[in-house]
Amino acid sequence: MSLPDILTRIRSAEARAGRPAHSARLVAVTKGHLLEEIRHKVLAHGEFPLGENRGQEVRDKVREWSETAGGAPQPRWHYIGPLQSNKVKYLERVELIHTIEDVTQAEVVAEHAQKWGHAPGVLLQVHNGEAQKHGIAPGELSSVLAGVRATGLDVRGLMVMAPYDQPAEARRIFHDTAQRAHDLGLGELSMGMSGDFEIAVEEGATLVRVGSALFE
């Protein structure tokens, strides 16, 4: 599926939900893909944030871009994978981290941000109720939010993942997460992937993370 096709589907989902056009934005998930392919599949169609899930891959792509782009500005990098404290050092050029799970992680990011002279925005990853390792239990969101804000980081919203190929359950999770973000006064919602991004947009996603559909 081409990037323009994905954007058309996002705009259609916005319209079905009665949302303003362009209120949901695409994060192109580029993990495992070469810069040449990313330029052709993504950046040829405009400026979109690129989502990566490994710190070393972000570091390597930032370096390769600097060496091959002839002075063109770096793309906007987002980090969407599990956050390991010893890999935060590779995320200096990342503008948004989607996957903060506890205050300790936030403290590590804030410490590195002081060295970098700038701080990325962050999202809190919500546990979706499935048997999974990552995410904050919904009942703990308020306390974690307060703790992360105490580090000085800008908490912009929530992120959640839904089980694959279960549209009804995905809709429930997205709806619930959107309500929690509203209750906490948070505006950014990173929800939806290749198989369910349209449902996520209908339920309020402001960022959808699409990779496999884009590069198939």
PDB file of C-alpha atoms in Angstrom:
ATOM      1  CA  MET A   1       0.000   0.000   0.000  1.00  0.00           C
ATOM      2  CA  SER A   2       1.458   3.376  -0.942  1.00  0.00           C
ATOM      3  CA  LEU A   3       1.784   6.239   1.508  1.00  0.00           C
ATOM      4  CA  PRO A   4      -0.816   8.331  -0.385  1.00  0.00           C
ATOM      5  CA  ASP A   5      -3.254   5.388  -0.088  1.00  0.00           C
ATOM      6  CA  ILE A   6      -2.663   5.228   3.670  1.00  0.00           C
ATOM      7  CA  LEU A   7      -3.222   8.969   4.001  1.00  0.00           C
ATOM      8  CA  THR A   8      -6.484   8.667   2.056  1.00  0.00           C
ATOM      9  CA  ARG A   9      -7.673   5.977   4.464  1.00  0.00           C
ATOM     10  CA  ILE A  10      -6.704   8.136   7.444  1.00  0.00           C
ATOM     11  CA  ARG A  11      -8.629  11.104   6.025  1.00  0.00           C
ATOM     12  CA  SER A  12     -11.670   8.873   5.365  1.00  0.00           C
ATOM     13  CA  ALA A  13     -11.597   7.593   8.944  1.00  0.00           C
ATOM     14  CA  GLU A  14     -11.423  11.188  10.213  1.00  0.00           C
ATOM     15  CA  ALA A  15     -14.479  12.060   8.149  1.00  0.00           C
ATOM     16  CA  ARG A  16     -16.444   9.045   9.414  1.00  0.00           C
ATOM     17  CA  ALA A  17     -15.704  10.134  12.982  1.00  0.00           C
ATOM     18  CA  GLY A  18     -16.590  13.759  12.306  1.00  0.00           C
ATOM     19  CA  ARG A  19     -13.029  14.848  13.047  1.00  0.00           C
ATOM     20  CA  PRO A  20     -11.174  17.730  11.373  1.00  0.00           C
ATOM     21  CA  ALA A  21      -9.013  16.723   8.421  1.00  0.00           C
ATOM     22  CA  HIS A  22      -5.352  16.242   9.326  1.00  0.00           C
ATOM     23  CA  SER A  23      -6.090  15.849  13.035  1.00  0.00           C
ATOM     24  CA  ALA A  24      -4.493  12.374  12.825  1.00  0.00           C
ATOM     25  CA  ARG A  25      -0.892  12.186  11.652  1.00  0.00           C
ATOM     26  CA  LEU A  26       1.140   9.345  10.224  1.00  0.00           C
ATOM     27  CA  VAL A  27       4.281   8.016  11.862  1.00  0.00           C
ATOM     28  CA  ALA A  28       6.030   5.881   9.232  1.00  0.00           C
ATOM     29  CA  VAL A  29       7.509   2.867  11.007  1.00  0.00           C
ATOM     30  CA  THR A  30      10.850   2.397   9.272  1.00  0.00           C
ATOM     31  CA  LYS A  31      12.586  -0.142  11.503  1.00  0.00           C
ATOM     32  CA  GLY A  32      14.603  -2.623   9.475  1.00  0.00           C
ATOM     33  CA  HIS A  33      14.437  -0.588   6.263  1.00  0.00           C
ATOM     34  CA  LEU A  34      17.334   1.096   4.492  1.00  0.00           C
ATOM     35  CA  LEU A  35      17.467   4.858   4.066  1.00  0.00           C
ATOM     36  CA  GLU A  36      17.230   4.517   0.289  1.00  0.00           C
ATOM     37  CA  GLU A  37      13.929   2.668   0.652  1.00  0.00           C
ATOM     38  CA  ILE A  38      12.702   5.166   3.253  1.00  0.00           C
ATOM     39  CA  ARG A  39      13.468   8.064   0.925  1.00  0.00           C
ATOM     40  CA  HIS A  40      11.520   6.405  -1.886  1.00  0.00           C
ATOM     41  CA  LYS A  41       8.541   5.055   0.086  1.00  0.00           C
ATOM     42  CA  VAL A  42       8.103   7.847   2.637  1.00  0.00           C
ATOM     43  CA  LEU A  43      10.080  11.041   2.240  1.00  0.00           C
ATOM     44  CA  ALA A  44       9.352  11.360  -1.471  1.00  0.00           C
ATOM     45  CA  HIS A  45       5.746  12.101  -0.413  1.00  0.00           C
ATOM     46  CA  GLY A  46       6.510  14.725   2.215  1.00  0.00           C
ATOM     47  CA  GLU A  47       7.916  15.202   5.691  1.00  0.00           C
ATOM     48  CA  PHE A  48       6.717  12.492   8.058  1.00  0.00           C
ATOM     49  CA  PRO A  49       8.130  11.357  11.408  1.00  0.00           C
ATOM     50  CA  LEU A  50      10.048   8.090  11.152  1.00  0.00           C
ATOM     51  CA  GLY A  51       9.418   5.527  13.890  1.00  0.00           C
ATOM     52  CA  GLU A  52      12.239   3.271  15.079  1.00  0.00           C
ATOM     53  CA  ASN A  53      12.273   0.683  17.854  1.00  0.00           C
ATOM     54  CA  ARG A  54      16.003   0.097  18.447  1.00  0.00           C
ATOM     55  CA  GLY A  55      18.358   2.726  19.788  1.00  0.00           C
ATOM     56  CA  GLN A  56      21.325   1.513  17.775  1.00  0.00           C
ATOM     57  CA  GLU A  57      19.321   1.665  14.559  1.00  0.00           C
ATOM     58  CA  VAL A  58      18.353   5.272  15.278  1.00  0.00           C
ATOM     59  CA  ARG A  59      22.014   6.109  15.923  1.00  0.00           C
ATOM     60  CA  ASP A  60      23.163   4.418  12.719  1.00  0.00           C
ATOM     61  CA  LYS A  61      20.489   5.994  10.520  1.00  0.00           C
ATOM     62  CA  VAL A  62      21.129   9.466  11.949  1.00  0.00           C
ATOM     63  CA  ARG A  63      24.819   9.028  11.186  1.00  0.00           C
ATOM     64  CA  GLU A  64      24.192   7.656   7.684  1.00  0.00           C
ATOM     65  CA  TRP A  65      21.800  10.501   6.890  1.00  0.00           C
ATOM     66  CA  SER A  66      24.399  13.060   7.943  1.00  0.00           C
ATOM     67  CA  GLU A  67      26.972  11.391   5.705  1.00  0.00           C
ATOM     68  CA  THR A  68      24.792  10.968   2.610  1.00  0.00           C
ATOM     69  CA  ALA A  69      22.103  13.663   2.596  1.00  0.00           C
ATOM     70  CA  GLY A  70      24.293  16.520   1.370  1.00  0.00           C
ATOM     71  CA  GLY A  71      23.388  18.804   4.224  1.00  0.00           C
ATOM     72  CA  ALA A  72      19.627  18.190   4.068  1.00  0.00           C
ATOM     73  CA  PRO A  73      17.985  18.438   7.508  1.00  0.00           C
ATOM     74  CA  GLN A  74      17.585  15.243   9.509  1.00  0.00           C
ATOM     75  CA  PRO A  75      14.167  13.589   9.326  1.00  0.00           C
ATOM     76  CA  ARG A  76      11.986  13.779  12.426  1.00  0.00           C
ATOM     77  CA  TRP A  77      12.710  10.651  14.439  1.00  0.00           C
ATOM     78  CA  HIS A  78      10.290   9.013  16.879  1.00  0.00           C
ATOM     79  CA  TYR A  79      11.200   6.155  19.200  1.00  0.00           C
ATOM     80  CA  ILE A  80       8.434   3.546  19.438  1.00  0.00           C
ATOM     81  CA  GLY A  81      10.149   0.474  20.909  1.00  0.00           C
ATOM     82  CA  PRO A  82      10.704  -0.758  24.466  1.00  0.00           C
ATOM     83  CA  LEU A  83      13.006   1.692  26.217  1.00  0.00           C
ATOM     84  CA  GLN A  84      16.223   0.304  27.680  1.00  0.00           C
ATOM     85  CA  SER A  85      18.059   2.676  29.998  1.00  0.00           C
ATOM     86  CA  ASN A  86      21.481   1.794  28.579  1.00  0.00           C
ATOM     87  CA  LYS A  87      20.290   2.623  25.039  1.00  0.00           C
ATOM     88  CA  VAL A  88      18.812   6.068  25.781  1.00  0.00           C
ATOM     89  CA  LYS A  89      22.193   7.591  24.889  1.00  0.00           C
ATOM     90  CA  TYR A  90      21.466   6.792  21.227  1.00  0.00           C
ATOM     91  CA  LEU A  91      18.255   8.867  21.124  1.00  0.00           C
ATOM     92  CA  GLU A  92      19.680  12.399  21.037  1.00  0.00           C
ATOM     93  CA  ARG A  93      17.993  13.218  17.707  1.00  0.00           C
ATOM     94  CA  VAL A  94      14.605  11.724  18.657  1.00  0.00           C
ATOM     95  CA  GLU A  95      11.819  14.306  19.036  1.00  0.00           C
ATOM     96  CA  LEU A  96       9.211  12.032  20.670  1.00  0.00           C
ATOM     97  CA  ILE A  97       9.539   8.853  22.766  1.00  0.00           C
ATOM     98  CA  HIS A  98       6.277   6.890  22.726  1.00  0.00           C
ATOM     99  CA  THR A  99       7.116   4.241  25.310  1.00  0.00           C
ATOM    100  CA  ILE A 100       7.785   5.606  28.802  1.00  0.00           C
ATOM    101  CA  GLU A 101       6.648   2.959  31.302  1.00  0.00           C
ATOM    102  CA  ASP A 102       7.878   4.264  34.664  1.00  0.00           C
ATOM    103  CA  VAL A 103       9.527   7.167  36.428  1.00  0.00           C
ATOM    104  CA  THR A 104      12.957   5.511  36.402  1.00  0.00           C
ATOM    105  CA  GLN A 105      12.996   5.513  32.595  1.00  0.00           C
ATOM    106  CA  ALA A 106      11.955   9.152  32.594  1.00  0.00           C
ATOM    107  CA  GLU A 107      14.764  10.032  34.988  1.00  0.00           C
ATOM    108  CA  VAL A 108      17.296   8.444  32.634  1.00  0.00           C
ATOM    109  CA  VAL A 109      15.889  10.360  29.651  1.00  0.00           C
ATOM    110  CA  ALA A 110      15.925  13.611  31.644  1.00  0.00           C
ATOM    111  CA  GLU A 111      19.547  13.016  32.686  1.00  0.00           C
ATOM    112  CA  HIS A 112      20.618  12.530  29.078  1.00  0.00           C
ATOM    113  CA  ALA A 113      18.535  15.529  27.989  1.00  0.00           C
ATOM    114  CA  GLN A 114      20.633  17.732  30.265  1.00  0.00           C
ATOM    115  CA  LYS A 115      23.760  16.552  28.427  1.00  0.00           C
ATOM    116  CA  TRP A 116      22.129  17.058  25.024  1.00  0.00           C
ATOM    117  CA  GLY A 117      20.830  20.523  25.837  1.00  0.00           C
ATOM    118  CA  HIS A 118      17.306  19.623  24.765  1.00  0.00           C
ATOM    119  CA  ALA A 119      14.654  17.116  25.785  1.00  0.00           C
ATOM    120  CA  PRO A 120      12.371  14.927  23.670  1.00  0.00           C
ATOM    121  CA  GLY A 121       8.655  14.944  24.291  1.00  0.00           C
ATOM    122  CA  VAL A 122       7.339  11.723  25.810  1.00  0.00           C
ATOM    123  CA  LEU A 123       4.212   9.587  25.838  1.00  0.00           C
ATOM    124  CA  LEU A 124       3.212   7.138  28.552  1.00  0.00           C
ATOM    125  CA  GLN A 125       2.610   3.604  27.306  1.00  0.00           C
ATOM    126  CA  VAL A 126      -0.588   2.106  28.715  1.00  0.00           C
ATOM    127  CA  HIS A 127      -0.899  -1.599  29.454  1.00  0.00           C
ATOM    128  CA  ASN A 128      -3.790  -2.869  27.346  1.00  0.00           C
ATOM    129  CA  GLY A 129      -4.936  -5.690  29.613  1.00  0.00           C
ATOM    130  CA  GLU A 130      -3.482  -8.470  27.466  1.00  0.00           C
ATOM    131  CA  ALA A 131      -0.719 -10.776  28.709  1.00  0.00           C
ATOM    132  CA  GLN A 132       2.124  -8.480  27.721  1.00  0.00           C
ATOM    133  CA  LYS A 133       5.287  -7.187  29.339  1.00  0.00           C
ATOM    134  CA  HIS A 134       5.071  -3.497  28.601  1.00  0.00           C
ATOM    135  CA  GLY A 135       2.927  -0.609  29.749  1.00  0.00           C
ATOM    136  CA  ILE A 136       1.579   1.183  32.803  1.00  0.00           C
ATOM    137  CA  ALA A 137      -1.452  -0.270  34.558  1.00  0.00           C
ATOM    138  CA  PRO A 138      -4.336   2.164  33.969  1.00  0.00           C
ATOM    139  CA  GLY A 139      -4.844   2.661  37.686  1.00  0.00           C
ATOM    140  CA  GLU A 140      -1.259   3.867  38.053  1.00  0.00           C
ATOM    141  CA  LEU A 141      -1.311   6.417  35.240  1.00  0.00           C
ATOM    142  CA  SER A 142      -1.965   9.453  37.425  1.00  0.00           C
ATOM    143  CA  SER A 143       0.902   8.736  39.794  1.00  0.00           C
ATOM    144  CA  VAL A 144       3.336   7.886  36.986  1.00  0.00           C
ATOM    145  CA  LEU A 145       2.300  11.027  35.113  1.00  0.00           C
ATOM    146  CA  ALA A 146       3.073  13.148  38.172  1.00  0.00           C
ATOM    147  CA  GLY A 147       6.429  11.435  38.652  1.00  0.00           C
ATOM    148  CA  VAL A 148       7.469  11.811  35.028  1.00  0.00           C
ATOM    149  CA  ARG A 149       6.463  15.470  34.998  1.00  0.00           C
ATOM    150  CA  ALA A 150       8.585  15.966  38.124  1.00  0.00           C
ATOM    151  CA  THR A 151      11.662  15.064  36.030  1.00  0.00           C
ATOM    152  CA  GLY A 152      10.952  18.082  33.828  1.00  0.00           C
ATOM    153  CA  LEU A 153       9.971  16.080  30.756  1.00  0.00           C
ATOM    154  CA  ASP A 154       7.031  17.204  28.624  1.00  0.00           C
ATOM    155  CA  VAL A 155       4.401  14.459  28.813  1.00  0.00           C
ATOM    156  CA  ARG A 156       2.271  14.981  25.726  1.00  0.00           C
ATOM    157  CA  GLY A 157      -0.059  12.016  25.834  1.00  0.00           C
ATOM    158  CA  LEU A 158      -0.568   8.264  25.891  1.00  0.00           C
ATOM    159  CA  MET A 159       0.409   5.359  23.677  1.00  0.00           C
ATOM    160  CA  VAL A 160      -1.238   1.935  23.512  1.00  0.00           C
ATOM    161  CA  MET A 161      -1.058  -1.223  21.430  1.00  0.00           C
ATOM    162  CA  ALA A 162      -4.008  -3.489  20.670  1.00  0.00           C
ATOM    163  CA  PRO A 163      -4.030  -7.249  20.039  1.00  0.00           C
ATOM    164  CA  TYR A 164      -3.543  -8.210  16.417  1.00  0.00           C
ATOM    165  CA  ASP A 165      -6.589  -9.011  14.280  1.00  0.00           C
ATOM    166  CA  GLN A 166      -9.190  -8.348  16.979  1.00  0.00           C
ATOM    167  CA  PRO A 167     -10.989  -5.231  15.732  1.00  0.00           C
ATOM    168  CA  ALA A 168     -13.691  -5.168  18.401  1.00  0.00           C
ATOM    169  CA  GLU A 169     -11.149  -5.469  21.202  1.00  0.00           C
ATOM    170  CA  ALA A 170      -8.902  -2.901  19.511  1.00  0.00           C
ATOM    171  CA  ARG A 171     -11.793  -0.439  19.378  1.00  0.00           C
ATOM    172  CA  ARG A 172     -12.523  -0.989  23.068  1.00  0.00           C
ATOM    173  CA  ILE A 173      -8.872  -0.429  24.008  1.00  0.00           C
ATOM    174  CA  PHE A 174      -8.548   2.678  21.845  1.00  0.00           C
ATOM    175  CA  HIS A 175     -11.797   4.150  23.180  1.00  0.00           C
ATOM    176  CA  ASP A 176     -10.751   3.490  26.769  1.00  0.00           C
ATOM    177  CA  THR A 177      -7.292   4.991  26.242  1.00  0.00           C
ATOM    178  CA  ALA A 178      -8.727   8.092  24.591  1.00  0.00           C
ATOM    179  CA  GLN A 179     -11.028   8.590  27.581  1.00  0.00           C
ATOM    180  CA  ARG A 180      -8.102   8.211  29.994  1.00  0.00           C
ATOM    181  CA  ALA A 181      -6.066  10.766  28.044  1.00  0.00           C
ATOM    182  CA  HIS A 182      -8.999  13.180  28.154  1.00  0.00           C
ATOM    183  CA  ASP A 183      -9.407  12.685  31.900  1.00  0.00           C
ATOM    184  CA  LEU A 184      -5.689  13.387  32.424  1.00  0.00           C
ATOM    185  CA  GLY A 185      -5.756  16.468  30.198  1.00  0.00           C
ATOM    186  CA  LEU A 186      -3.371  14.947  27.649  1.00  0.00           C
ATOM    187  CA  GLY A 187      -3.827  15.719  23.968  1.00  0.00           C
ATOM    188  CA  GLU A 188      -1.607  13.276  22.079  1.00  0.00           C
ATOM    189  CA  LEU A 189      -2.748   9.710  21.407  1.00  0.00           C
ATOM    190  CA  SER A 190      -0.420   7.252  19.685  1.00  0.00           C
ATOM    191  CA  MET A 191      -2.747   4.391  18.726  1.00  0.00           C
ATOM    192  CA  GLY A 192      -3.150   2.077  15.777  1.00  0.00           C
ATOM    193  CA  MET A 193      -0.826   0.142  13.507  1.00  0.00           C
ATOM    194  CA  SER A 194      -1.073  -1.318  10.018  1.00  0.00           C
ATOM    195  CA  GLY A 195      -3.993  -3.606  10.839  1.00  0.00           C
ATOM    196  CA  ASP A 196      -6.119  -1.238  12.898  1.00  0.00           C
ATOM    197  CA  PHE A 197      -5.096   2.371  12.245  1.00  0.00           C
ATOM    198  CA  GLU A 198      -8.489   3.308  10.800  1.00  0.00           C
ATOM    199  CA  ILE A 199     -10.264   2.113  13.958  1.00  0.00           C
ATOM    200  CA  ALA A 200      -7.728   4.079  16.004  1.00  0.00           C
ATOM    201  CA  VAL A 201      -8.440   7.259  14.048  1.00  0.00           C
ATOM    202  CA  GLU A 202     -12.175   6.769  14.530  1.00  0.00           C
ATOM    203  CA  GLU A 203     -11.530   6.516  18.289  1.00  0.00           C
ATOM    204  CA  GLY A 204      -9.343   9.624  18.511  1.00  0.00           C
ATOM    205  CA  ALA A 205      -5.754   8.740  17.605  1.00  0.00           C
ATOM    206  CA  THR A 206      -3.593  11.739  16.784  1.00  0.00           C
ATOM    207  CA  LEU A 207      -0.617   9.583  15.755  1.00  0.00           C
ATOM    208  CA  VAL A 208      -0.873   6.243  13.920  1.00  0.00           C
ATOM    209  CA  ARG A 209       2.191   4.017  13.572  1.00  0.00           C
ATOM    210  CA  VAL A 210       2.102   2.303  10.167  1.00  0.00           C
ATOM    211  CA  GLY A 211       4.981   0.197   8.867  1.00  0.00           C
ATOM    212  CA  SER A 212       4.204  -3.183   7.326  1.00  0.00           C
ATOM    213  CA  ALA A 213       1.331  -1.835   5.204  1.00  0.00           C
ATOM    214  CA  LEU A 214       3.584   0.932   3.942  1.00  0.00           C
ATOM    215  CA  PHE A 215       6.498  -1.305   2.942  1.00  0.00           C
ATOM    216  CA  GLU A 216       4.633  -4.404   1.708  1.00  0.00           C
TER     217      GLU A 216
END
